[in-house]
Coordinates of C-alpha atoms in Angstrom, one line a residue:
M155 CA -21.7 -13.1 10.7
I156 CA -19.4 -15.0 12.6
S157 CA -19.6 -18.2 10.1
Y158 CA -19.1 -15.7 7.2
I159 CA -16.1 -14.2 8.8
L160 CA -14.8 -17.9 9.4
R161 CA -15.3 -18.8 5.7
R162 CA -13.7 -15.6 4.4
C163 CA -10.5 -16.3 6.5
F164 CA -10.4 -19.9 5.3
F165 CA -10.7 -19.1 1.4
G166 CA -8.0 -16.1 2.2
T167 CA -5.7 -18.4 3.9
V168 CA -5.9 -20.7 0.7
L169 CA -5.8 -17.6 -1.7
I170 CA -2.4 -16.3 0.2
F171 CA -1.0 -20.0 0.1
L172 CA -1.5 -20.1 -3.6
S173 CA -0.2 -16.4 -4.3
T174 CA 3.2 -17.4 -2.6
I175 CA 3.4 -20.5 -4.7
L176 CA 2.8 -18.3 -7.9
S177 CA 5.2 -15.8 -6.7
F178 CA 7.9 -18.4 -6.0
A179 CA 7.4 -20.1 -9.2
I180 CA 7.8 -16.7 -11.5
L181 CA 10.8 -15.8 -9.2
K182 CA 12.5 -18.9 -9.7
A183 CA 11.5 -19.0 -13.6
S184 CA 13.2 -15.4 -14.1
P185 CA 16.7 -15.2 -15.3
G186 CA 19.7 -14.6 -12.9
S187 CA 20.7 -15.7 -9.5
P188 CA 21.0 -14.3 -6.0
I189 CA 24.5 -15.2 -5.7
A190 CA 27.1 -13.3 -8.1
T191 CA 28.2 -16.2 -10.1
D192 CA 29.4 -14.0 -12.8
N193 CA 32.0 -12.4 -10.8
P194 CA 35.5 -13.7 -11.5
R195 CA 37.1 -13.2 -8.3
L196 CA 34.7 -15.5 -6.5
S197 CA 35.6 -18.8 -6.6
E198 CA 33.2 -22.1 -7.2
E199 CA 34.0 -23.2 -3.5
Y200 CA 32.8 -19.9 -2.3
I201 CA 29.6 -19.7 -4.4
D202 CA 28.7 -23.3 -3.6
Q203 CA 29.2 -22.5 0.1
Q204 CA 27.0 -19.3 -0.2
K205 CA 24.2 -21.3 -1.9
R206 CA 24.4 -23.9 1.0
F207 CA 24.1 -21.0 3.5
Y208 CA 21.0 -19.8 2.1
G209 CA 19.5 -22.8 1.1
L210 CA 19.6 -22.5 -2.7
D211 CA 21.6 -25.4 -3.5
K212 CA 18.3 -27.6 -3.3
P213 CA 15.5 -28.4 -5.7
A214 CA 13.2 -25.4 -6.0
Y215 CA 10.1 -27.3 -4.5
V216 CA 12.2 -28.1 -1.4
Q217 CA 13.1 -24.4 -1.2
Y218 CA 9.6 -23.3 -1.2
A219 CA 9.0 -26.1 1.6
S220 CA 11.7 -24.9 3.8
W221 CA 10.8 -21.4 3.5
L222 CA 7.3 -22.2 4.5
G223 CA 8.9 -24.2 7.5
V224 CA 7.3 -27.8 6.5
P225 CA 10.7 -29.4 4.7
W226 CA 9.8 -32.7 6.5
L227 CA 6.7 -33.2 4.3
L228 CA 9.2 -33.9 1.6
G229 CA 11.3 -36.0 3.5
H230 CA 14.0 -33.3 4.0
A231 CA 15.4 -32.5 7.2
D232 CA 16.3 -28.9 8.2
A233 CA 17.1 -27.3 11.3
R234 CA 16.4 -23.7 10.2
K235 CA 12.9 -22.4 10.9
G236 CA 10.4 -21.4 8.3
L237 CA 7.3 -18.9 7.7
L238 CA 5.1 -21.0 10.1
Q239 CA 7.6 -20.7 13.0
G240 CA 7.9 -17.1 12.5
D241 CA 11.0 -16.7 10.5
F242 CA 11.0 -14.8 6.8
G243 CA 14.3 -16.3 6.1
L244 CA 17.5 -14.4 5.4
S245 CA 18.3 -11.7 2.8
V246 CA 21.1 -12.2 0.5
K247 CA 21.5 -8.7 -0.7
Y248 CA 21.6 -7.2 3.0
Q249 CA 22.9 -10.4 4.8
Q250 CA 20.4 -9.8 7.5
P251 CA 17.2 -11.6 8.6
V252 CA 14.5 -10.4 6.3
S253 CA 12.4 -9.3 9.1
T254 CA 15.2 -6.8 10.4
V255 CA 15.4 -5.6 6.5
I256 CA 11.4 -5.0 6.6
W257 CA 10.7 -3.5 9.7
P258 CA 12.1 0.1 9.2
R259 CA 10.8 0.1 5.8
L260 CA 7.5 -1.0 6.6
W261 CA 6.8 1.7 9.2
A262 CA 8.2 4.4 6.9
T263 CA 5.8 3.1 4.3
L264 CA 2.9 3.4 6.8
Y265 CA 3.9 6.8 7.8
L266 CA 3.6 8.0 4.3
N267 CA 0.5 5.9 3.3
I268 CA -1.7 6.4 6.5
G269 CA -1.1 10.3 6.2
T270 CA -2.0 10.0 2.6
L271 CA -5.2 8.0 2.9
F272 CA -6.3 10.3 5.9
I273 CA -5.9 13.6 3.7
T274 CA -7.1 12.2 0.4
W275 CA -10.2 10.8 1.9
A276 CA -10.8 14.2 3.9
I277 CA -10.5 16.2 0.9
A278 CA -11.8 14.0 -2.0
I279 CA -15.5 13.4 -0.1
P280 CA -16.3 17.1 0.5
L281 CA -14.8 18.1 -3.0
G282 CA -17.2 15.2 -4.5
I283 CA -20.4 16.5 -2.7
Y284 CA -19.7 20.2 -3.5
A285 CA -19.2 19.3 -7.2
A286 CA -22.3 17.3 -7.3
M287 CA -24.5 19.9 -5.6
H288 CA -23.0 22.3 -7.9
Y289 CA -23.3 20.5 -11.2
Q290 CA -22.4 22.3 -14.2
K291 CA -21.9 25.2 -12.5
L292 CA -18.5 27.2 -11.8
G293 CA -17.6 25.4 -8.7
D294 CA -18.0 22.1 -10.4
R295 CA -16.0 23.0 -13.3
V296 CA -13.3 24.2 -11.3
V297 CA -13.2 21.0 -9.4
S298 CA -13.2 18.9 -12.3
L299 CA -10.0 20.7 -13.7
I300 CA -8.4 20.2 -10.8
S301 CA -9.1 16.4 -10.8
F302 CA -8.2 16.3 -14.5
L303 CA -4.9 18.0 -13.9
G304 CA -4.3 15.7 -11.0
M305 CA -5.2 12.5 -12.9
S306 CA -2.9 13.6 -16.0
L307 CA 0.2 14.8 -14.0
P308 CA 3.0 12.2 -13.4
G309 CA 4.0 11.9 -10.0
F310 CA 7.7 11.7 -10.4
F311 CA 7.4 15.1 -12.3
L312 CA 5.2 16.9 -9.5
A313 CA 7.9 15.4 -7.0
L314 CA 10.7 16.8 -8.9
L315 CA 9.0 20.2 -9.3
L316 CA 8.3 20.5 -5.7
L317 CA 11.8 19.5 -4.9
W318 CA 12.9 22.1 -7.2
I319 CA 10.7 24.8 -5.8
F320 CA 10.9 24.0 -2.1
A321 CA 14.0 22.1 -1.5
L322 CA 16.3 23.7 -4.0
K323 CA 15.1 27.2 -4.4
F324 CA 13.5 28.2 -1.0
Q325 CA 15.2 25.5 0.9
W326 CA 11.7 25.2 3.2
L327 CA 11.7 21.8 2.9
P328 CA 14.3 18.6 3.0
P329 CA 15.1 17.1 -0.4
G330 CA 14.3 13.6 0.7
G331 CA 14.9 10.8 3.0
L332 CA 12.6 10.3 6.4
K333 CA 15.0 11.6 8.9
S334 CA 17.4 14.3 9.5
L335 CA 21.1 13.4 10.4
D336 CA 20.5 14.8 14.2
H337 CA 17.4 13.0 14.4
E338 CA 18.0 10.8 17.2
T339 CA 19.3 13.8 19.3
L340 CA 16.1 15.5 19.0
S341 CA 13.2 15.1 21.8
F342 CA 10.3 13.3 21.0
T343 CA 8.3 16.1 19.7
G344 CA 11.2 17.2 17.8
R345 CA 11.4 13.8 16.1
V346 CA 7.6 13.7 15.2
L347 CA 8.0 17.0 13.9
D348 CA 11.2 16.0 11.9
I349 CA 9.6 13.0 10.3
A350 CA 6.3 15.2 9.6
H351 CA 8.7 17.7 8.0
H352 CA 10.5 15.1 5.6
L353 CA 6.7 13.5 4.9
I354 CA 5.2 16.9 3.4
I355 CA 6.3 16.6 -0.3
P356 CA 5.6 12.8 -0.6
V357 CA 2.1 13.0 1.0
V358 CA 1.2 15.9 -1.2
V359 CA 2.4 13.9 -4.3
L360 CA 0.4 11.0 -3.5
T361 CA -2.7 12.9 -2.2
M362 CA -2.9 14.8 -5.6
L363 CA -2.5 11.5 -7.7
S364 CA -5.3 9.7 -5.8
L365 CA -7.5 12.8 -4.8
A366 CA -8.5 13.0 -8.4
S367 CA -9.8 9.8 -8.9
L368 CA -11.6 9.5 -5.7
Q369 CA -13.3 13.0 -6.0
R370 CA -14.4 11.8 -9.5
V371 CA -15.9 8.6 -8.2
C372 CA -17.7 10.4 -5.1
R373 CA -19.1 13.1 -7.7
G374 CA -20.5 10.3 -9.7
N375 CA -22.0 8.4 -7.1
M376 CA -23.5 11.7 -5.7
L377 CA -25.1 12.7 -8.8
E378 CA -26.5 9.4 -9.3
V379 CA -28.3 9.0 -6.0
L380 CA -29.5 12.8 -5.8
K381 CA -31.6 11.6 -9.0
Q382 CA -33.4 8.9 -6.9
Q383 CA -37.0 9.3 -6.0
Y384 CA -36.5 9.0 -2.4
V385 CA -34.3 12.2 -2.5
T386 CA -37.1 13.9 -4.5
T387 CA -39.6 12.7 -1.8
A388 CA -37.4 14.2 1.0
R389 CA -36.9 17.5 -0.6
A390 CA -40.7 17.8 -1.1
K391 CA -41.4 17.0 2.5
G392 CA -39.4 20.2 3.4
L393 CA -36.4 18.7 4.8
P394 CA -33.5 20.9 4.8
E395 CA -30.8 20.4 2.1
N396 CA -28.1 19.3 4.5
V397 CA -30.0 16.8 6.0
V398 CA -31.2 15.5 2.5
V399 CA -27.5 15.5 1.3
Y400 CA -25.6 14.3 4.4
R401 CA -28.1 11.9 6.0
H402 CA -30.1 10.2 2.9
A403 CA -27.9 10.5 -0.1
L404 CA -24.3 10.3 1.0
R405 CA -24.9 7.2 3.1
N406 CA -25.7 5.5 -0.1
A407 CA -23.5 7.4 -2.4
V408 CA -20.7 6.0 -0.2
N409 CA -21.1 2.5 -0.8
P410 CA -18.9 2.1 -3.8
L411 CA -16.2 4.1 -1.8
V412 CA -16.1 1.7 0.9
T413 CA -14.9 -1.2 -1.9
I414 CA -12.3 1.3 -2.9
L415 CA -11.0 1.6 0.7
G416 CA -10.6 -1.9 1.0
F417 CA -8.0 -1.8 -1.9
E418 CA -6.4 1.4 -0.7
F419 CA -5.9 -0.4 2.9
A420 CA -4.2 -3.1 1.2
A421 CA -2.0 -0.4 -0.6
L422 CA -0.7 0.7 2.8
F423 CA 1.8 -1.7 2.8
G424 CA 2.8 -1.6 -1.0
G425 CA 4.8 1.9 -1.1
A426 CA 5.1 3.8 -3.9
A427 CA 8.2 2.8 -5.9
L428 CA 8.8 5.2 -8.5
L429 CA 7.9 8.4 -6.1
E430 CA 10.5 6.9 -3.3
N431 CA 13.2 6.3 -5.9
V432 CA 12.8 10.3 -6.7
I433 CA 13.1 11.5 -3.3
N434 CA 15.2 8.7 -1.9
Y435 CA 12.3 7.7 0.4
P436 CA 13.2 4.7 2.6
G437 CA 9.8 2.7 1.8
M438 CA 8.9 -0.6 0.9
G439 CA 8.5 0.1 -2.8
Q440 CA 11.9 1.0 -3.1
L441 CA 13.0 -2.0 -1.0
L442 CA 11.1 -4.3 -3.6
L443 CA 12.7 -3.0 -6.4
E444 CA 16.0 -3.6 -5.1
A445 CA 15.0 -7.0 -3.9
L446 CA 13.8 -7.8 -7.5
R447 CA 17.0 -6.4 -8.9
A448 CA 19.1 -8.5 -6.8
K449 CA 16.7 -11.3 -7.0
D450 CA 16.8 -11.7 -3.3
Q451 CA 14.0 -14.2 -3.3
W452 CA 13.2 -14.6 0.4
L453 CA 12.8 -10.9 0.8
V454 CA 10.9 -10.6 -2.4
M455 CA 8.5 -13.3 -1.1
A456 CA 8.1 -11.5 2.2
V457 CA 7.1 -8.2 0.6
F458 CA 4.6 -10.2 -1.7
L459 CA 3.3 -12.3 1.3
I460 CA 2.5 -8.9 3.2
G461 CA 0.9 -7.4 0.2
S462 CA -1.3 -10.7 -0.4
V463 CA -2.2 -10.6 3.5
M464 CA -3.2 -6.9 3.3
L465 CA -5.3 -7.3 0.0
V466 CA -7.3 -10.2 1.7
V467 CA -7.8 -8.3 5.2
G468 CA -8.6 -4.9 3.3
N469 CA -11.4 -6.7 1.5
L470 CA -12.7 -8.3 4.4
L471 CA -12.8 -4.9 6.2
A472 CA -14.5 -3.3 3.2
E473 CA -17.3 -6.1 3.3
L474 CA -17.9 -5.5 6.8
L475 CA -17.8 -1.8 6.8
L476 CA -20.1 -2.0 3.9
A477 CA -22.6 -4.0 6.1
W478 CA -22.5 -1.9 8.8
I479 CA -23.2 1.3 6.8
D480 CA -25.9 -0.2 4.6
P481 CA -28.6 -2.2 6.3
R482 CA -29.5 -3.9 3.3
V483 CA -26.2 -5.8 2.8
T484 CA -26.6 -9.2 5.0
F485 CA -24.3 -12.2 5.0
D486 CA -25.7 -15.4 5.1

């Protein structure tokens, strides 16, 4: 097991390194510049000075080596720190260290996505089991109808609908954002409740979008497992139905869901760009769109790096969790 984890960490590191190269190459090949060169009020001397300040006056491969923190490998001296030294660089758009820009957005995205992940799985798995146990009956049809509605309803439309009803009409919920204006003056409990109050609409929207597909996957897996011979044998022995379903069938039906959990873990840091723009939520998705529009390459590279790392970590955790759940899965 230890040797397998070490191998996966090594190949994961190589994969992350290659993904940063690809991301940087695509970013450099796209049109535009982080410095506003089309502004007639800016002199050529100022533009050149800004490019030197942010390290954009060097060749692309030297820029990447400097961002990585190893410009000396290419024979270039650079006093600035790089990624290997724990520095993500400077943001051109915000004129701040990239870590300073990302940190509050990262926490906002974690609040949103962890809440969504917990609620989605807490609802989807029981619904999937219920639908499978009542196959082709009224309960299964009602759950399937709700799932199809959730899969077909655009997230931005649902967000606008909830904002119109609960924020505009009844004014029960805030119209967007993460905190109230008086957030810092509240007590600790008040700050927690204030954030939770702002999270209701985005969490409901994201839960509806992901609940449908996860519930359908759980239902399909349960239907397939319930037809297996060992389930029929367990019922023939007179075991209670709850024991047959939850102790025998569910343990095998949950295996494909563990793989999905690995990808959803990676998405914890990705954000939901369209939804965040609709409700003005300060998350990573909105930040990535702003960075791409401004071609803020060091900020974009940092966001892509976080996504790559979480994808590798999420897949590794999913495989380890699968081996813990299913004794048939072994690592040589």
